[in-house]
Short mmCIF file of C-alpha atoms and ligand atoms in Angstrom, two decimals:
data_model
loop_
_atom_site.label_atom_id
_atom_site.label_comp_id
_atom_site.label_asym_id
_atom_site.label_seq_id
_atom_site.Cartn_x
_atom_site.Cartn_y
_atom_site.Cartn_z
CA UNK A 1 155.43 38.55 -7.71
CA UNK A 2 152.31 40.84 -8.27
CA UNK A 3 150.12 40.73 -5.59
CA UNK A 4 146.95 39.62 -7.67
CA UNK A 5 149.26 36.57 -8.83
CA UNK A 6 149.65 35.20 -5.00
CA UNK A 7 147.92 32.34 -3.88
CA UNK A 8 145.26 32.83 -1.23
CA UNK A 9 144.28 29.87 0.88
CA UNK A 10 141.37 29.16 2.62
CA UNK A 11 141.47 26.35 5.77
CA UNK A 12 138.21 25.33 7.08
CA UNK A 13 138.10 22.65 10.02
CA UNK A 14 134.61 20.68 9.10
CA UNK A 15 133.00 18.24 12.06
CA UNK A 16 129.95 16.41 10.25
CA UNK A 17 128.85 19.96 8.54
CA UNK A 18 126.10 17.97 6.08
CA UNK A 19 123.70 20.07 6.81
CA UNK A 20 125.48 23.40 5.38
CA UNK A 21 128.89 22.45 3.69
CA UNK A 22 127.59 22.67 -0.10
CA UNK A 23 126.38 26.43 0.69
CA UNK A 24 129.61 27.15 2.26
CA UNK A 25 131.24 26.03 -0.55
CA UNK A 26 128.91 27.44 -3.05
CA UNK A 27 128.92 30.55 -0.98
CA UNK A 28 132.77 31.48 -0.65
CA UNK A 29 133.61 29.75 -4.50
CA UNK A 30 131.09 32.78 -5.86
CA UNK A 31 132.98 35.02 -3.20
CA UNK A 32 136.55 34.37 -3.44
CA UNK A 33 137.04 34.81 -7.00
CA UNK A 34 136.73 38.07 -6.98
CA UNK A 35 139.09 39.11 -4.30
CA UNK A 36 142.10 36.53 -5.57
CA UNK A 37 143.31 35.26 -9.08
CA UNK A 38 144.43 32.40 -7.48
CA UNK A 39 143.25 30.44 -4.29
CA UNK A 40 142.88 26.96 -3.00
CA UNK A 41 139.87 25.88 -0.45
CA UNK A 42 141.12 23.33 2.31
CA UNK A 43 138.66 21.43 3.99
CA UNK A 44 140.19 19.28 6.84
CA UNK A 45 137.44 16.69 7.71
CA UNK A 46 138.13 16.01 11.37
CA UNK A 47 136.44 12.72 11.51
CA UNK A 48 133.03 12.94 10.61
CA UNK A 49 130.26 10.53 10.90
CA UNK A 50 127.86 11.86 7.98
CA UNK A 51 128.56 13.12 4.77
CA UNK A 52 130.42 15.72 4.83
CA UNK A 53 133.64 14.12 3.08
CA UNK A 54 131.27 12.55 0.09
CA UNK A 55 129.64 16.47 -0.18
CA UNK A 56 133.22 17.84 -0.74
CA UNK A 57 134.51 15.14 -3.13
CA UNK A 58 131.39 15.87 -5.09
CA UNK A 59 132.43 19.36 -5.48
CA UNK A 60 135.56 19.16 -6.91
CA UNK A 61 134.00 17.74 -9.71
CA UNK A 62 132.96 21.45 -10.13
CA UNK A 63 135.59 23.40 -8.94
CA UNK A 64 138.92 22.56 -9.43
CA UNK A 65 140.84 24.40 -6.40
CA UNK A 66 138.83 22.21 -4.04
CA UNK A 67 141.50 20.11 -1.25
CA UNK A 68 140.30 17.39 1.31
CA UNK A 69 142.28 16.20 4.32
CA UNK A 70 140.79 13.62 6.30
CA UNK A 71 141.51 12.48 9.68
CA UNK A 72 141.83 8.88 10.67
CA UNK A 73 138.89 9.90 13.98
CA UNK A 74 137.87 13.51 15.18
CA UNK A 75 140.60 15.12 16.61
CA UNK A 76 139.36 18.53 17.75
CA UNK A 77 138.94 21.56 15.76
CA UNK A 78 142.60 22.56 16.96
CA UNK A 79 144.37 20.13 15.63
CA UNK A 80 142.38 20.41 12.26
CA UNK A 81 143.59 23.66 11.86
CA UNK A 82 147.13 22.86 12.75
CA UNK A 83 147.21 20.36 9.93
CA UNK A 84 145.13 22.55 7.17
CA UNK A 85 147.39 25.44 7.94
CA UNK A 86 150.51 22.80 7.19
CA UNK A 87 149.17 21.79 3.78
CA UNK A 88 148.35 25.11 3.16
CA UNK A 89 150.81 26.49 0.12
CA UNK A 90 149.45 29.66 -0.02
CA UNK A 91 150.98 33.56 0.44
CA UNK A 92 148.08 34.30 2.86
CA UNK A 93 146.14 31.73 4.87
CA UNK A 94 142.87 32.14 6.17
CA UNK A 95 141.06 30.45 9.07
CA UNK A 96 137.43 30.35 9.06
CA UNK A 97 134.61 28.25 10.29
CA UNK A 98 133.18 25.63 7.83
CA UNK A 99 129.24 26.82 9.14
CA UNK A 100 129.73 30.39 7.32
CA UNK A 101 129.63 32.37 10.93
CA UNK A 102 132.61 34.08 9.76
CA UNK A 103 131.36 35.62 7.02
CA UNK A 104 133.10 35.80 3.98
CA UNK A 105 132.39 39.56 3.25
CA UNK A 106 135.36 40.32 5.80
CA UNK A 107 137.88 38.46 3.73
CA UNK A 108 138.38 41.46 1.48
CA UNK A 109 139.29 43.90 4.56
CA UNK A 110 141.88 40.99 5.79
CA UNK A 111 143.54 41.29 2.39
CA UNK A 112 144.13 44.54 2.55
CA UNK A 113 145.66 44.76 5.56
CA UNK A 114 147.62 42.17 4.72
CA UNK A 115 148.68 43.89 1.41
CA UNK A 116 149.30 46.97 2.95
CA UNK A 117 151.81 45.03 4.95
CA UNK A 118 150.10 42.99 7.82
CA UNK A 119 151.40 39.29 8.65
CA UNK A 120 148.33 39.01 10.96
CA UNK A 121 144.95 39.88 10.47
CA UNK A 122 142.63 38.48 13.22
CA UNK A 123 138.90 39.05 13.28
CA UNK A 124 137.37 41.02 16.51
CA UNK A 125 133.91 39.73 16.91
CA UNK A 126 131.64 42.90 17.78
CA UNK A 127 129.05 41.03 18.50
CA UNK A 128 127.41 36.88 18.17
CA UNK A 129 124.46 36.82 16.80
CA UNK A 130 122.35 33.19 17.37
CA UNK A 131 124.36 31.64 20.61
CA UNK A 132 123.49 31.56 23.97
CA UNK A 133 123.26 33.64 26.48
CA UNK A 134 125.51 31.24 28.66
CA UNK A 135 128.06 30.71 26.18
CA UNK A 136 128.33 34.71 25.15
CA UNK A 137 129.11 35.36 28.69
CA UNK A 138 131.59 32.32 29.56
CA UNK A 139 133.24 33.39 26.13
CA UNK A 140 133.46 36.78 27.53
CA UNK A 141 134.55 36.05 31.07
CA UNK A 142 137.40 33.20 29.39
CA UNK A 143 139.07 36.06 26.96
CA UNK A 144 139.04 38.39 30.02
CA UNK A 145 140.34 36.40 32.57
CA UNK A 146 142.94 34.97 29.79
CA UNK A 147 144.03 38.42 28.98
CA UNK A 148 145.00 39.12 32.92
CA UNK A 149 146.74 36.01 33.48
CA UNK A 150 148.71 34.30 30.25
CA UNK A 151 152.51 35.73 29.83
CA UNK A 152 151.43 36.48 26.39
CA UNK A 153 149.24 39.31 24.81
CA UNK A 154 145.83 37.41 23.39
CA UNK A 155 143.60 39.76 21.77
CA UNK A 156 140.04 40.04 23.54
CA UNK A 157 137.02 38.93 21.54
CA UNK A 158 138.99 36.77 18.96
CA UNK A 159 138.65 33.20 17.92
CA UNK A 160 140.00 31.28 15.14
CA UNK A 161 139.10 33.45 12.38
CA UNK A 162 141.92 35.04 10.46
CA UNK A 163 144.39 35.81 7.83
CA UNK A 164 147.95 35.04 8.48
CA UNK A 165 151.41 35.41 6.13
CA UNK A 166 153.56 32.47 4.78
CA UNK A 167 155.99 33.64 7.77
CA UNK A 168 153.54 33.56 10.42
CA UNK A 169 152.30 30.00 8.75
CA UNK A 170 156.30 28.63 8.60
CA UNK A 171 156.67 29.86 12.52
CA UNK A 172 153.26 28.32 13.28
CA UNK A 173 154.00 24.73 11.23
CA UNK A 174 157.28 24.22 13.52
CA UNK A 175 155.22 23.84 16.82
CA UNK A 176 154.47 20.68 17.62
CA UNK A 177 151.94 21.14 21.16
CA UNK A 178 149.63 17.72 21.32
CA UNK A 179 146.91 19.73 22.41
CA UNK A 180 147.55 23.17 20.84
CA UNK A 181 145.69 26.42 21.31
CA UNK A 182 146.14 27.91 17.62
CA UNK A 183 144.85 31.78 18.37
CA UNK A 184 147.79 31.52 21.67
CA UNK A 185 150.12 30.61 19.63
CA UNK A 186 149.75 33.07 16.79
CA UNK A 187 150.23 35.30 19.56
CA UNK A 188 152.81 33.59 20.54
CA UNK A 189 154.97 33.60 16.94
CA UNK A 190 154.51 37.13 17.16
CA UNK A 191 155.03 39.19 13.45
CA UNK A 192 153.08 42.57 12.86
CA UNK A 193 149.68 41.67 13.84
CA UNK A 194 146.32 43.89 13.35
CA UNK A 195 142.90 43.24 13.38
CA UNK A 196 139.40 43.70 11.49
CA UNK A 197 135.88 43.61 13.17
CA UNK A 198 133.10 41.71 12.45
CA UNK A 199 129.95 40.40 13.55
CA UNK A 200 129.59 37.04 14.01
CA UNK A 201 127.06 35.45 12.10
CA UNK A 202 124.06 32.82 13.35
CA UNK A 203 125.12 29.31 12.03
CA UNK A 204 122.93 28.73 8.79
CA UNK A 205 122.67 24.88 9.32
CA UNK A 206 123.43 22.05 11.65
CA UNK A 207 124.01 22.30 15.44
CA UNK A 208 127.10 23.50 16.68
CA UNK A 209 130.05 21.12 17.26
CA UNK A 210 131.33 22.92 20.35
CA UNK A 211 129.60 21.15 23.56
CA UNK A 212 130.41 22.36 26.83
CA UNK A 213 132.75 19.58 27.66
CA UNK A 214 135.07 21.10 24.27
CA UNK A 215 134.48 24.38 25.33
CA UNK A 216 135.83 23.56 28.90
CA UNK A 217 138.57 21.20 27.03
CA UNK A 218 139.49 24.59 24.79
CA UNK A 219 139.64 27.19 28.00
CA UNK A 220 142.03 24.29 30.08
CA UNK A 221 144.23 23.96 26.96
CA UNK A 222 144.42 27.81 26.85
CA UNK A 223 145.23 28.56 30.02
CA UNK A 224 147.88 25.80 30.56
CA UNK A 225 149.92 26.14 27.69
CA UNK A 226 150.09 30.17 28.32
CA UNK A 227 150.09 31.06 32.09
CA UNK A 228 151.32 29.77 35.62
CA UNK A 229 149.28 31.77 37.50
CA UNK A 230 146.58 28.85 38.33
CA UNK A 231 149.50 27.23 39.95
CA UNK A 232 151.02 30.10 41.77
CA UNK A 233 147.10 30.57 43.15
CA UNK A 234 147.78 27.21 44.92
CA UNK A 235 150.16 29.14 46.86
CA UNK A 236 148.34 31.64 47.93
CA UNK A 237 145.62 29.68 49.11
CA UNK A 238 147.88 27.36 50.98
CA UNK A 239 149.34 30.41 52.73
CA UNK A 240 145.83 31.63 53.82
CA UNK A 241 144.55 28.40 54.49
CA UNK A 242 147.56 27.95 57.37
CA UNK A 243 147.18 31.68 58.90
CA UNK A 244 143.26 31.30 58.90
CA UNK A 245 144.19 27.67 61.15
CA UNK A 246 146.68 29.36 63.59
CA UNK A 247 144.22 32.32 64.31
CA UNK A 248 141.71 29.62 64.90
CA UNK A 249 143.82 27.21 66.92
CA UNK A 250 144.87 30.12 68.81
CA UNK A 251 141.03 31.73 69.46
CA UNK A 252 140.01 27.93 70.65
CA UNK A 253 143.14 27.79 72.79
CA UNK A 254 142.22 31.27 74.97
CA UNK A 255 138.47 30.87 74.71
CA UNK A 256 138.19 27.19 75.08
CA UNK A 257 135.24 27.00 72.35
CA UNK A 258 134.32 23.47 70.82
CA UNK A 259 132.29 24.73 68.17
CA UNK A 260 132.14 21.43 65.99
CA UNK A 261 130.12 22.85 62.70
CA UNK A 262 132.80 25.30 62.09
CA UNK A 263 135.28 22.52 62.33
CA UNK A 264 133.58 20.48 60.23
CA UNK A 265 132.52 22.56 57.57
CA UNK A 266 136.53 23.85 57.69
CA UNK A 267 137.18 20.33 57.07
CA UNK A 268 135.62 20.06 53.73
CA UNK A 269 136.54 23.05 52.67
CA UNK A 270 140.03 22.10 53.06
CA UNK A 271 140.26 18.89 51.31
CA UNK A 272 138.44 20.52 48.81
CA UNK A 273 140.73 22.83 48.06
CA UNK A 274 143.69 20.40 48.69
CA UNK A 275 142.03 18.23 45.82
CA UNK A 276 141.26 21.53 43.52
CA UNK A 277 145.02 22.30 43.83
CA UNK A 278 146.32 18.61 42.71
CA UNK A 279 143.75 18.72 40.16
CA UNK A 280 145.27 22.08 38.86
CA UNK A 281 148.50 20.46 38.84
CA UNK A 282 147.52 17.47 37.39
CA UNK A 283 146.16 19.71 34.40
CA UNK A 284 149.87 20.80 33.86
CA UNK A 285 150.99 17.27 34.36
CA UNK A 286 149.08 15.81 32.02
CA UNK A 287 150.06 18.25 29.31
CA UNK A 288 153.73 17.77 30.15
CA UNK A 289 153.15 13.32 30.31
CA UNK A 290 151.17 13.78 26.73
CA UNK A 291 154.01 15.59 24.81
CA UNK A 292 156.78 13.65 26.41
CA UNK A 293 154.76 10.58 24.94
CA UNK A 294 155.94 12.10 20.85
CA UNK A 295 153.08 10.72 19.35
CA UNK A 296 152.27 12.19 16.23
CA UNK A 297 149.44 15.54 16.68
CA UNK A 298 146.96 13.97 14.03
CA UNK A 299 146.57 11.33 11.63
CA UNK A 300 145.82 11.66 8.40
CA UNK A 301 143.68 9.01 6.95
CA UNK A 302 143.43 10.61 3.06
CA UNK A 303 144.11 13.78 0.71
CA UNK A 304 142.52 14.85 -2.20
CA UNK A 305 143.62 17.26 -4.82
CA UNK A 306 146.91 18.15 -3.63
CA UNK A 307 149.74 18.03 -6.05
CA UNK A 308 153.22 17.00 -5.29
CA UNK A 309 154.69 20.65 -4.75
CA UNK A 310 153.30 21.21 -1.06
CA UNK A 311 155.80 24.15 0.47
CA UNK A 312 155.10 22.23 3.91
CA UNK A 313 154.52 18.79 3.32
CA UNK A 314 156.41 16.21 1.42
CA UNK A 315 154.88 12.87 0.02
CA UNK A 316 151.35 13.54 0.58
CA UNK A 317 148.95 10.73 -0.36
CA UNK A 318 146.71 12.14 -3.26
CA UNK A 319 143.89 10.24 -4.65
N1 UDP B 401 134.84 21.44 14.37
C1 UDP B 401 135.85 20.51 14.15
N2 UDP B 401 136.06 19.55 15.12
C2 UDP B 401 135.34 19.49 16.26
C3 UDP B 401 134.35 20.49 16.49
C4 UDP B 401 134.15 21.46 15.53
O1 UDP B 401 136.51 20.52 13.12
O2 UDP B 401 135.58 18.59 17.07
C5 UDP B 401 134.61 22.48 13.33
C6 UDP B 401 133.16 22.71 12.93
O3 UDP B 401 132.76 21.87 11.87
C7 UDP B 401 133.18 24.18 12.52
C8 UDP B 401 134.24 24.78 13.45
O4 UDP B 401 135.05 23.70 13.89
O5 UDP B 401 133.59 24.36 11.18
C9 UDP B 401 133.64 25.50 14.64
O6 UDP B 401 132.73 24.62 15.31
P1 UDP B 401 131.25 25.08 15.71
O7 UDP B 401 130.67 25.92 14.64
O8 UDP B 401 130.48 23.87 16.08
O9 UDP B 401 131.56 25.93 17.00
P2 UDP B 401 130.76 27.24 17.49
O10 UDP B 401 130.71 28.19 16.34
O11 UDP B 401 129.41 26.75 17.89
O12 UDP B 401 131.58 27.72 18.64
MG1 MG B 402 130.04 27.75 14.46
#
């Protein structure tokens, strides 16, 4: 096949998007054409409150290559991802936000690289215009520390945004993590990966869908599903912990001091970090008591405009 002739599709994850989604679509419909004969847009609505789903439907009215999934109740961006990238029939599959802060002007660069032989193309974000101060640093600090510490190589800088083969999205579509963390686990499948930079764009409408408590949710699934290190730490401390005690215990036994502050300040830092530890392990726990319960990642509560021929999925409902 001619590489103008394959399909190119597009996955965006949209959280009640109102505000913006008919520019997005406008936006990347005007953009995409030129860059692919052929391509599919796959909105997967992960449970939102507003209109978002009634925008989209609208819009395939006027553009035919238009596809809705949506999910029974919000599910996390994740797991939206997970299931656009499985109803996804295209050669290439891109990943981008459904607020247009990936801009669509990289797209062309991904497709080359991916035509000159990539199965990978991840954007590098140079820089993020329009967040916070707070969350430009913690993002910073989170892709640092996660590069030091997970057993697998995750580029620095690098979210969700990114072209990957129909290899890459076979690999990916196998995994079945409850709580997976999609840019780990493209590392993960590995393949010939490369990136592009960009510079993030501010978000054009609407507030952002990522509150702290996600963000915190994202950085815990990250670093449990890819490194051990949090756990061997517990170690560590527990060995200090005892050796700082016995040179204690033994100072108090030859100088006879009763110094009761210091014993109980030791105190709470103790239990502290005897309850920080079990915590820590109870992150793992839980991970390891949600998959063993098989449920199924995501529900699906409708489709629209996907035909019968789905490479990954069989019998999907279309309306
Ligand atoms: N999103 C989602 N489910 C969620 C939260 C966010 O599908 O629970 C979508 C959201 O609509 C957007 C993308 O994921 O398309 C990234 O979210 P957002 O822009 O709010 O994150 P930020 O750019 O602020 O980190
Ligand atoms: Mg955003």
């Amino acid at each position: 096949m001619q590489n103008s002739q394959k399909l190119i599709s597009i996955v965006l994850p949209v959280f009640n998007e109102e505000a913006g989604i008919e520019n997005t679509i406008k936006v990347l419909e005007k953009f995409i054409k030129y860059q692919a004969d052929q391509y599919e847009l796959i909105f997967v609505d992960d449970g939102s409150k507003d209109k978002s789903v009634a925008i989209i439907k609208q819009s395939q009215n006027k553009y035919q290559n238009i596809k809705i999934i949506e999910f029974s109740r919000n599910f996390g961006h994740q797991l939206a991802i997970t299931a656009g990238i499985r109803y996804a029939n295209g050669d290439a599959v891109i990943v981008m936000d459904a607020d247009l802060q990936d801009p669509p002007s990289v797209i062309p660069n991904m497709l080359q690289k991916w035509r000159a032989g990539y199965d990978v193309v991840y954007g590098k974000r140079l820089i993020r215009e329009g967040e916070t101060l707070f969350k430009k640093l913690t993002a910073k600090i989170f892709y640092r520390v996660m590069q030091r510490i997970s057993s697998i190589e995750i580029p620095l800088d690098t979210g969700d945004f990114r072209l990957m083969d129909r290899k890459v999205i076979n690999a990916l579509s196998k995994l079945k993590e409850p709580e997976p963390f999609v840019r780990g686990l493209v590392s993960w499948v590995g393949f010939k990966q490369t990136c592009v930079q960009y510079e993030r764009q501010e978000r054009l409408a609407g507030e952002t869908k990522y509150p702290l408590s996600k963000m915190i949710r994202l950085a815990s699934d990250g670093i449990t599903s890819f490194s051990d290190v949090p756990l061997k730490l517990i170690n560590y401390i527990g060995t200090v912990s005892i050796l700082i005690g016995l040179i204690y215990g033994f100072i108090m036994l030859f100088h006879q001091f009763t110094t009761l502050i210091f014993a109980t300040s030791a105190l709470f830092i103790l239990s502290g970090t005897i309850m920080l530890g079990m915590g820590i392990i109870g992150n793992y726990l839980f991970r390891t008591f949600d998959a063993s319960k098989r449920r199924p990642q995501y529900v699906v509560a409708n489709s629209y405009g996907f035909q019968s021929n789905c490479k990954n999925i069989k019998n999907i409902k279309t309306k």
